[in-house]
Coordinates of N, CA and C and ligand atoms in Angstrom, one line a residue:
X1 N 1.7 -20.9 -3.1 CA 3.3 -21.1 -2.8 C 3.1 -20.1 -2.4
X2 N 4.5 -20.2 -1.9 CA 5.7 -19.7 -0.8 C 6.8 -19.4 -1.9
X3 N 6.9 -17.5 -1.6 CA 8.7 -17.9 -2.0 C 9.2 -16.9 -0.6
X4 N 10.9 -18.3 -0.8 CA 11.7 -17.1 0.2 C 12.3 -16.5 -0.3
X5 N 13.7 -16.5 0.3 CA 14.5 -15.6 -0.4 C 16.1 -16.2 0.5
X6 N 16.6 -17.3 0.3 CA 17.9 -17.8 0.7 C 18.4 -17.1 1.3
X7 N 18.3 -15.4 0.0 CA 20.2 -14.7 0.6 C 20.3 -13.7 1.8
X8 N 18.9 -13.6 2.8 CA 18.7 -13.0 3.5 C 16.7 -13.7 4.1
X9 N 17.7 -15.1 4.8 CA 16.6 -15.5 5.4 C 15.9 -14.7 6.2
X10 N 15.8 -13.6 6.6 CA 15.4 -13.0 8.5 C 13.9 -12.6 7.4
X11 N 14.8 -11.7 6.2 CA 13.6 -10.4 5.7 C 12.1 -11.2 5.2
X12 N 12.6 -12.2 3.7 CA 11.2 -12.0 3.8 C 10.6 -13.9 3.7
X13 N 9.5 -13.2 3.9 CA 9.0 -14.9 3.3 C 7.0 -14.9 2.9
X14 N 6.5 -14.3 1.5 CA 5.7 -13.5 1.5 C 4.7 -14.5 0.5
X15 N 3.3 -14.7 0.7 CA 2.9 -15.7 0.0 C 2.2 -15.0 -0.9
X16 N 2.5 -15.8 -3.1 CA 1.8 -14.9 -3.6 C 0.6 -14.9 -4.1
X17 N 0.2 -15.4 -3.1 CA -2.0 -14.3 -2.8 C -1.7 -13.6 -2.0
X18 N -1.2 -13.3 -1.1 CA -0.4 -11.5 -0.1 C -0.7 -10.5 -1.9
X19 N 1.1 -10.9 -2.3 CA 1.0 -9.8 -3.0 C 0.2 -9.9 -4.3
X20 N -0.4 -10.4 -4.8 CA -1.9 -10.5 -5.4 C -2.7 -9.0 -4.9
X21 N -2.3 -9.4 -3.5 CA -3.3 -8.8 -2.9 C -3.6 -7.4 -2.5
X22 N -1.8 -6.5 -2.8 CA -1.1 -5.1 -2.2 C -2.2 -4.6 -3.5
X23 N -2.6 -3.8 -3.2 CA -2.7 -2.7 -4.2 C -2.0 -2.0 -4.6
X24 N -2.9 -2.1 -6.3 CA -1.7 -1.4 -7.5 C -0.8 -1.8 -7.8
X25 N -0.6 -3.7 -7.3 CA 0.4 -4.7 -7.9 C -0.6 -5.3 -8.6
X26 N -0.7 -5.3 -9.9 CA -1.4 -6.6 -11.7 C -0.5 -7.4 -11.9
X27 N -0.2 -8.4 -11.7 CA 0.7 -8.7 -11.3 C 0.9 -9.7 -12.6
X28 N -0.9 -10.4 -13.4 CA -0.1 -10.7 -14.5 C -0.4 -9.9 -15.9
X29 N -0.4 -8.0 -15.3 CA -0.7 -7.0 -16.1 C 1.4 -7.2 -15.8
X30 N 2.0 -7.6 -15.2 CA 3.4 -6.3 -14.3 C 3.9 -8.4 -15.3
X31 N 3.6 -9.8 -16.1 CA 4.0 -10.5 -16.4 C 3.9 -10.6 -17.5
X32 N 2.5 -9.3 -18.2 CA 3.4 -9.3 -19.9 C 3.8 -8.5 -20.4
X33 N 4.2 -7.3 -18.5 CA 5.0 -6.9 -19.7 C 6.1 -6.9 -19.9
X34 N 7.1 -7.6 -19.0 CA 8.5 -8.3 -19.0 C 8.6 -8.8 -20.2
X35 N 6.9 -10.2 -20.2 CA 7.0 -10.7 -21.3 C 7.4 -9.5 -22.9
X36 N 6.7 -9.0 -23.2 CA 6.9 -7.3 -24.1 C 8.4 -7.1 -23.6
X37 N 8.9 -6.1 -22.9 CA 10.1 -6.0 -22.2 C 11.5 -7.0 -23.4
X38 N 11.1 -8.6 -22.6 CA 12.2 -10.0 -23.3 C 12.0 -9.0 -25.0
X39 N 11.1 -9.2 -25.3 CA 11.5 -9.5 -26.7 C 12.1 -7.7 -27.3
X40 N 11.6 -6.9 -26.6 CA 12.7 -5.3 -26.7 C 13.2 -6.2 -27.1
X41 N 13.8 -7.1 -26.0 CA 15.5 -6.6 -26.0 C 16.6 -8.0 -27.2
X42 N 15.4 -8.4 -28.0 CA 15.7 -9.0 -29.0 C 15.4 -10.7 -28.2
X43 N 14.9 -10.8 -27.3 CA 14.6 -12.3 -27.1 C 13.9 -13.3 -27.1
X44 N 14.1 -14.6 -27.0 CA 12.2 -15.0 -27.9 C 12.3 -15.8 -26.1
X45 N 10.9 -14.9 -25.8 CA 10.1 -16.0 -24.5 C 10.1 -16.2 -24.7
X46 N 9.3 -17.0 -25.8 CA 8.4 -19.1 -25.9 C 9.9 -19.6 -26.0
X47 N 10.9 -19.4 -25.7 CA 12.2 -20.3 -25.6 C 11.8 -20.5 -24.3
X48 N 12.0 -22.5 -24.4 CA 12.1 -23.7 -23.6 C 12.6 -23.2 -22.2
X49 N 13.5 -22.5 -22.1 CA 14.5 -21.5 -20.9 C 14.1 -20.4 -20.2
X50 N 13.0 -19.7 -21.4 CA 12.4 -18.4 -21.2 C 10.9 -18.3 -20.2
X51 N 10.0 -19.5 -20.5 CA 8.7 -19.2 -20.6 C 8.3 -19.2 -18.9
X52 N 9.6 -19.2 -17.8 CA 8.1 -18.6 -17.1 C 8.5 -17.3 -16.3
X53 N 9.8 -17.0 -17.2 CA 10.2 -15.8 -16.4 C 9.5 -15.0 -16.3
X54 N 8.9 -14.9 -17.3 CA 7.8 -13.6 -17.1 C 7.1 -13.2 -15.5
X55 N 6.5 -14.4 -16.0 CA 6.4 -15.3 -13.7 C 6.1 -14.7 -12.8
X56 N 8.5 -15.6 -13.4 CA 9.0 -15.3 -12.6 C 9.9 -13.7 -12.3
X57 N 9.9 -13.1 -13.4 CA 10.9 -11.6 -13.0 C 9.5 -10.8 -12.2
X58 N 8.2 -11.0 -13.0 CA 7.0 -10.2 -12.0 C 6.9 -10.5 -10.9
X59 N 7.1 -12.0 -10.6 CA 7.1 -12.1 -8.5 C 7.9 -11.3 -8.7
X60 N 9.0 -11.7 -9.3 CA 10.3 -11.1 -7.6 C 9.8 -9.1 -7.5
X61 N 9.6 -8.9 -8.3 CA 9.7 -7.0 -8.2 C 8.3 -6.9 -7.4
X62 N 7.4 -7.6 -7.7 CA 6.0 -8.1 -6.8 C 6.6 -8.0 -5.0
X63 N 7.4 -8.6 -4.4 CA 8.5 -9.6 -3.6 C 8.9 -7.8 -3.4
X64 N 9.8 -7.7 -3.3 CA 10.6 -6.4 -3.5 C 10.1 -5.1 -3.0
X65 N 8.7 -4.6 -4.0 CA 8.0 -4.0 -3.2 C 7.2 -4.0 -2.6
X66 N 7.1 -4.8 -1.5 CA 5.9 -5.8 -0.6 C 5.9 -6.0 0.2
X67 N 6.4 -4.7 1.6 CA 6.6 -5.3 3.3 C 5.5 -6.1 2.8
X68 N 6.5 -7.6 4.6 CA 5.5 -7.8 5.4 C 4.4 -7.0 6.2
X69 N 3.1 -7.4 6.4 CA 2.2 -7.1 7.2 C 3.0 -7.0 8.5
X70 N 3.1 -6.3 9.7 CA 3.5 -6.2 10.3 C 2.3 -5.1 11.3
X71 N 2.1 -5.3 12.8 CA 1.5 -4.7 13.3 C 1.9 -3.8 14.2
X72 N 2.3 -2.7 15.2 CA 3.3 -1.8 16.0 C 3.2 -1.3 16.5
X73 N 3.4 -2.3 17.9 CA 3.4 -1.8 18.9 C 3.6 -1.3 20.2
X74 N 3.5 -0.1 20.6 CA 4.9 0.4 22.1 C 4.4 -0.4 22.5
X75 N 4.9 0.6 23.1 CA 5.0 -0.4 25.3 C 5.6 1.2 25.9
X76 N 4.5 1.0 26.7 CA 4.8 2.5 28.0 C 6.5 2.7 28.1
X77 N 7.2 3.8 28.7 CA 8.2 3.5 29.6 C 8.1 3.1 30.7
X78 N 7.6 2.1 31.3 CA 7.5 2.5 32.7 C 9.0 2.4 33.8
X79 N 9.9 2.4 33.2 CA 11.4 2.6 33.7 C 11.8 3.5 34.1
X80 N 11.7 4.7 33.0 CA 11.7 5.8 32.8 C 13.5 6.2 31.8
X81 N 13.6 4.8 30.9 CA 15.0 4.5 30.5 C 15.0 5.7 30.2
X82 N 16.6 6.1 30.4 CA 16.9 7.3 29.3 C 17.8 6.9 28.4
X83 N 18.2 6.2 27.8 CA 19.8 6.0 27.4 C 19.1 5.5 25.9
X84 N 20.1 5.2 25.6 CA 20.0 5.5 24.2 C 19.0 4.1 23.4
X85 N 18.2 3.6 22.8 CA 18.3 2.3 22.1 C 18.6 1.5 21.0
X86 N 19.3 1.6 20.9 CA 20.4 1.4 19.5 C 20.6 0.3 18.5
X87 N 20.2 -0.3 17.7 CA 19.3 -1.5 16.4 C 20.7 -1.2 15.3
X88 N 21.5 -2.0 15.2 CA 22.5 -2.5 14.6 C 23.0 -3.6 13.8
X89 N 23.0 -2.7 12.0 CA 23.4 -3.6 10.7 C 21.9 -4.7 11.1
X90 N 21.1 -3.9 11.1 CA 19.5 -4.1 9.9 C 20.3 -4.2 8.4
X91 N 20.3 -5.4 7.9 CA 20.4 -5.7 6.5 C 18.8 -5.4 5.8
X92 N 19.3 -4.2 4.4 CA 18.0 -4.3 3.7 C 18.4 -4.3 2.8
X93 N 17.5 -4.4 1.2 CA 17.5 -4.5 0.0 C 16.2 -3.5 -0.3
X94 N 17.1 -2.5 -0.9 CA 15.5 -1.2 -1.8 C 16.4 -1.4 -3.4
X95 N 15.1 -0.8 -4.1 CA 15.3 -0.8 -5.5 C 15.9 1.4 -5.5
X96 N 16.7 1.0 -6.8 CA 17.1 2.6 -6.9 C 16.2 2.7 -8.1
X97 N 15.5 4.3 -8.3 CA 13.7 4.7 -8.7 C 14.6 4.8 -10.2
X98 N 16.0 5.3 -10.1 CA 16.1 5.5 -11.6 C 16.9 4.4 -12.6
X99 N 16.9 2.7 -11.7 CA 17.5 2.3 -13.3 C 16.5 0.8 -12.5
X100 N 16.2 0.7 -11.3 CA 15.0 -0.2 -10.6 C 16.1 -1.8 -10.3
X101 N 17.3 -1.5 -10.7 CA 17.8 -2.2 -9.8 C 18.5 -1.8 -8.2
X102 N 18.8 -2.9 -8.2 CA 18.7 -3.3 -6.3 C 20.2 -2.5 -5.0
X103 N 19.5 -1.7 -4.5 CA 20.6 -1.1 -3.3 C 20.0 -1.8 -2.0
X104 N 21.4 -2.7 -1.3 CA 22.0 -3.0 -0.1 C 23.0 -2.7 0.9
X105 N 22.0 -3.0 2.0 CA 23.8 -2.7 3.1 C 22.9 -2.1 4.2
X106 N 23.0 -2.2 5.6 CA 22.9 -1.8 6.8 C 22.8 -1.2 7.4
X107 N 21.7 -1.2 8.6 CA 20.4 0.6 8.6 C 21.4 0.6 10.4
X108 N 21.8 0.8 10.6 CA 21.3 1.4 12.4 C 20.8 2.2 12.6
X109 N 19.3 1.8 13.7 CA 18.4 3.4 13.5 C 18.8 2.7 15.6
X110 N 18.0 4.4 15.9 CA 18.5 4.3 17.7 C 17.5 5.3 17.6
X111 N 17.5 5.5 18.7 CA 16.4 6.7 19.8 C 16.1 6.7 20.5
X112 N 16.0 8.0 21.3 CA 16.4 8.2 23.3 C 15.0 7.9 23.1
X113 N 14.4 7.5 24.0 CA 12.8 7.6 24.5 C 12.9 8.3 25.1
X114 N 10.8 8.8 24.8 CA 10.2 9.7 25.5 C 9.6 8.6 26.2
X115 N 8.6 8.9 25.9 CA 7.1 8.1 27.2 C 7.3 6.3 26.9
X116 N 7.3 6.6 25.5 CA 6.8 4.8 25.0 C 8.7 4.3 24.1
X117 N 8.0 2.7 24.4 CA 9.2 1.5 23.6 C 9.1 1.3 22.3
X118 N 8.6 1.4 21.4 CA 8.5 0.4 20.3 C 9.3 -1.3 21.1
X119 N 9.0 -2.3 20.7 CA 9.8 -3.5 20.4 C 11.0 -3.6 20.0
X120 N 12.1 -4.1 19.7 CA 13.4 -3.8 18.9 C 13.0 -4.4 17.7
X121 N 12.4 -5.4 17.3 CA 12.2 -5.9 16.0 C 11.2 -4.7 14.8
X122 N 10.2 -3.5 15.6 CA 9.8 -2.7 15.1 C 11.4 -2.1 14.2
X123 N 12.5 -1.4 14.9 CA 12.5 -0.8 14.2 C 13.5 -1.8 12.5
X124 N 13.6 -2.8 12.7 CA 14.4 -3.5 11.6 C 13.0 -3.4 11.3
X125 N 11.9 -3.5 10.6 CA 10.6 -3.6 10.5 C 10.0 -2.0 9.2
X126 N 11.1 -1.9 10.9 CA 10.5 0.1 10.0 C 11.4 0.0 8.6
X127 N 12.5 0.0 8.7 CA 13.2 -0.4 7.5 C 12.6 -0.5 7.1
X128 N 12.3 -1.8 6.9 CA 11.6 -2.8 4.9 C 10.3 -2.5 4.8
X129 N 9.8 -1.9 5.9 CA 8.6 -0.5 5.2 C 8.2 0.3 4.4
X130 N 9.5 0.9 4.6 CA 9.7 2.0 3.9 C 11.1 2.4 2.5
X131 N 11.4 0.3 3.1 CA 13.0 0.2 1.8 C 12.0 -0.4 0.0
X132 N 10.6 -1.4 0.9 CA 10.0 -1.8 -0.2 C 9.7 -1.4 -0.5
X133 N 10.1 -0.4 -1.9 CA 9.6 1.1 -2.6 C 10.6 1.3 -3.4
X134 N 10.2 2.0 -5.2 CA 11.9 2.7 -5.1 C 12.2 3.9 -5.2
X135 N 12.9 3.6 -4.6 CA 13.6 4.7 -3.5 C 15.2 5.7 -4.4
X136 N 15.6 6.7 -3.4 CA 17.0 6.5 -3.0 C 17.0 6.3 -1.9
X137 N 18.7 6.4 -1.5 CA 19.0 6.6 -0.3 C 18.3 7.5 0.6
X138 N 19.0 8.4 0.3 CA 18.2 9.6 0.5 C 17.0 10.6 1.2
X139 N 15.5 9.8 0.2 CA 14.1 10.6 1.5 C 14.3 8.4 2.0
X140 N 15.0 6.8 2.0 CA 14.9 6.6 2.5 C 15.1 6.4 4.3
X141 N 16.1 7.2 4.6 CA 16.6 7.5 5.4 C 16.1 8.3 6.0
X142 N 15.7 9.2 5.8 CA 14.6 10.8 5.9 C 13.8 9.7 6.2
X143 N 13.0 9.2 5.1 CA 11.1 8.5 6.1 C 11.9 7.7 7.2
X144 N 12.5 6.4 7.1 CA 12.2 6.2 8.7 C 12.7 7.1 10.0
X145 N 13.5 8.0 9.5 CA 13.6 9.4 10.6 C 12.0 9.5 11.4
X146 N 11.7 10.0 10.4 CA 10.2 10.9 10.2 C 9.6 9.9 11.1
X147 N 9.3 8.5 10.5 CA 8.3 7.8 11.3 C 9.0 7.0 13.1
X148 N 10.1 7.6 13.0 CA 10.3 6.7 14.7 C 9.8 8.6 15.5
X149 N 10.3 9.6 15.0 CA 10.1 10.8 15.2 C 7.9 11.3 15.6
X150 N 6.8 10.2 14.5 CA 6.4 10.9 14.2 C 5.2 9.7 15.2
X151 N 6.0 8.3 15.2 CA 5.3 7.8 15.9 C 5.4 8.0 17.6
X152 N 6.7 7.7 18.2 CA 6.8 7.4 19.5 C 8.1 9.0 19.6
X153 N 7.9 9.9 19.2 CA 8.3 12.1 19.8 C 8.7 11.2 20.5
X154 N 10.2 11.0 20.1 CA 11.4 10.4 21.0 C 12.3 11.6 21.6
X155 N 13.2 11.8 22.1 CA 13.9 12.7 22.7 C 15.0 13.7 21.1
X156 N 14.7 12.4 20.4 CA 16.3 11.9 20.0 C 16.0 10.8 18.5
X157 N 16.3 10.7 16.7 CA 15.9 9.4 16.3 C 17.8 9.5 16.3
X158 N 18.3 8.6 15.7 CA 18.7 8.8 14.5 C 19.1 7.7 13.4
X159 N 19.4 7.3 12.5 CA 19.2 7.1 11.3 C 20.4 6.6 10.2
X160 N 21.3 5.8 10.6 CA 22.1 5.8 9.8 C 22.3 4.8 8.4
X161 N 22.3 4.7 7.1 CA 22.1 2.8 6.0 C 23.1 3.6 5.4
X162 N 24.3 2.2 4.9 CA 25.6 2.1 4.4 C 24.6 1.7 3.2
X163 N 24.7 1.1 1.6 CA 24.7 0.5 1.2 C 25.5 0.6 -0.5
X164 N 25.5 -0.5 -0.9 CA 25.7 -0.9 -2.3 C 24.7 -0.7 -3.4
X165 N 25.0 0.1 -4.3 CA 24.2 0.2 -5.1 C 24.6 0.1 -6.2
X166 N 23.5 -1.5 -7.0 CA 24.1 -1.8 -8.0 C 24.1 -1.6 -9.3
X167 N 23.6 -1.1 -9.4 CA 23.8 0.7 -11.0 C 24.7 1.2 -10.2
X168 N 25.6 1.6 -9.5 CA 27.3 2.0 -9.6 C 28.0 0.2 -10.2
X169 N 27.0 -1.0 -9.3 CA 28.5 -1.3 -10.0 C 27.9 -2.5 -10.7
X170 N 27.4 -2.3 -11.3 CA 27.3 -4.1 -12.3 C 26.8 -3.0 -13.7
X171 N 26.6 -1.4 -14.1 CA 27.0 -0.8 -15.4 C 27.5 1.1 -14.6
X172 N 27.4 1.5 -16.3 CA 28.0 2.9 -16.0 C 28.7 2.8 -15.0
X173 N 29.3 2.9 -14.1 CA 31.0 3.9 -13.8 C 31.3 2.4 -13.0
X174 N 30.8 1.2 -13.1 CA 30.9 0.1 -12.9 C 32.7 0.2 -11.5
X175 N 31.6 1.1 -10.4 CA 32.6 0.9 -9.0 C 32.3 -0.3 -8.0
X176 N 32.5 -1.5 -8.7 CA 31.7 -2.9 -6.7 C 32.4 -2.3 -5.9
X177 N 31.2 -2.4 -5.1 CA 31.8 -2.4 -3.8 C 32.0 -0.5 -3.5
X178 N 31.6 0.1 -3.9 CA 31.6 1.7 -3.1 C 29.8 1.1 -2.2
X179 N 30.7 2.2 -1.6 CA 29.9 1.6 0.1 C 29.0 3.0 -0.4
X180 N 28.0 3.2 -0.2 CA 26.9 4.7 -0.3 C 26.3 5.0 2.0
X181 N 26.8 6.6 1.7 CA 26.2 6.5 3.0 C 25.3 8.2 3.7
X182 N 24.1 7.3 4.6 CA 23.8 8.4 4.4 C 22.9 9.1 5.7
X183 N 22.9 9.3 6.7 CA 22.2 9.6 8.0 C 21.2 10.9 8.2
X184 N 20.3 10.1 9.1 CA 19.6 11.7 9.5 C 19.9 11.2 11.5
X185 N 19.7 12.7 11.9 CA 19.8 12.6 13.9 C 19.1 14.1 14.1
X186 N 18.6 13.8 14.7 CA 17.4 14.4 15.2 C 17.5 15.1 17.2
X187 N 16.8 16.2 17.2 CA 17.0 16.6 18.9 C 17.5 16.1 20.0
X188 N 18.1 15.5 20.8 CA 19.6 15.5 21.0 C 20.3 14.5 20.6
X189 N 20.3 14.2 19.1 CA 21.4 13.1 18.5 C 22.1 14.1 17.6
X190 N 20.8 15.2 17.4 CA 21.0 16.8 16.5 C 22.7 17.1 16.7
X191 N 23.2 17.4 17.7 CA 24.7 17.5 17.2 C 25.7 16.3 17.5
X192 N 26.7 16.2 17.2 CA 27.6 15.3 17.0 C 28.3 14.8 18.2
X193 N 28.5 14.3 18.9 CA 28.9 14.0 20.2 C 29.0 13.0 21.0
X194 N 28.7 12.5 22.0 CA 28.6 11.1 22.3 C 27.5 10.1 21.8
X195 N 27.0 10.4 22.1 CA 25.4 9.7 21.9 C 25.6 9.3 20.4
X196 N 25.7 10.2 19.5 CA 25.7 10.0 18.6 C 27.3 9.3 18.2
X197 N 28.2 8.5 18.5 CA 29.1 8.5 18.3 C 29.1 7.1 18.7
X198 N 28.0 6.7 19.1 CA 27.4 5.9 19.3 C 27.4 4.4 18.0
X199 N 27.0 5.5 16.9 CA 26.9 4.9 15.9 C 27.7 4.2 15.1
X200 N 27.7 3.4 15.0 CA 28.7 3.2 13.8 C 29.5 3.6 13.0
X201 N 30.8 3.8 12.6 CA 31.3 5.2 11.4 C 32.6 4.4 10.7
Ligands
GTP1 N1 21.4 10.7 -5.1 C1 21.4 10.1 -5.2 N2 21.8 8.8 -6.5 C2 21.2 8.0 -7.2 C3 20.7 6.7 -5.9 N3 20.7 5.6 -6.1 C4 21.1 5.8 -7.8 N4 21.8 7.0 -8.4 C5 22.2 8.4 -9.1 O1 21.6 7.9 -9.7 C6 22.1 9.0 -10.7 C7 21.3 8.8 -12.2 O2 22.0 9.9 -13.2 P1 21.7 10.3 -14.4 O3 22.5 10.7 -15.2 O4 20.4 10.6 -15.0 O5 21.8 8.7 -15.3 P2 22.3 7.6 -15.9 O6 22.6 8.6 -17.0 O7 21.9 6.1 -15.8 O8 23.5 8.4 -14.7 P3 24.8 6.6 -14.6 O9 24.8 5.8 -13.4 O10 26.4 7.7 -14.0 O11 25.4 6.7 -15.8 C8 22.9 7.9 -10.5 O12 24.7 9.6 -11.1 C9 22.9 7.6 -9.9 O13 24.1 7.1 -9.6 C10 20.1 7.6 -4.6 O14 20.2 6.6 -4.3 N5 21.2 8.0 -4.5
ZN2 ZN1 20.2 3.1 -9.8

């Protein structure tokens, strides 16, 4: 069976068998835990309306915690391109480690190439790789920046993420629409200047 997301069609198409194969995810156990969770919330998980819900919820969380498999091809910078490579407005979603609720928004990821280049799609895949986890936005932003540094040894990296946290929108302080912006700039992008200002702000 194929699980697809209509909200973010570009991001997810995952087969349930892939989820079962992810180390650390025990789908039947998660399903039993959700049934117990429903009972603890005073809901009758045996009612016809909820019969399939534990399976669906377990599958949904497994999907949200599983990045798609990919290869991480890099290319030599044969033409000696020196300018900024910047992919803007990459949609992403992650799960807040405090409440297990989603936060979602856009990431702007760029680097000043050294000897090697990434295919552009890999910048979006890198965001996905670290966002399919229990996260805080600060760590997620730092991890994407560190991964680019470690993989490409570029002359500078910039990662800007802007997201709405459902734990702030739907509960607690209930400030729907609030956006949190985090950013990491390294190397030649570290100093605020014309290069850094190419990132949306
Ligand atoms: N720094 C940071 N905080 C986050 C992130 N996601 C959620 N939080 C915050 O984590 C905090 C958890 O605070 P607690 O006081 O332990 O939990 P809480 O009682 O549910 O907090 P309230 O949301 O204020 O009701 C909250 O202030 C959340 O807004 C994130 O990505 N980064
Ligand atoms: Zn939260």
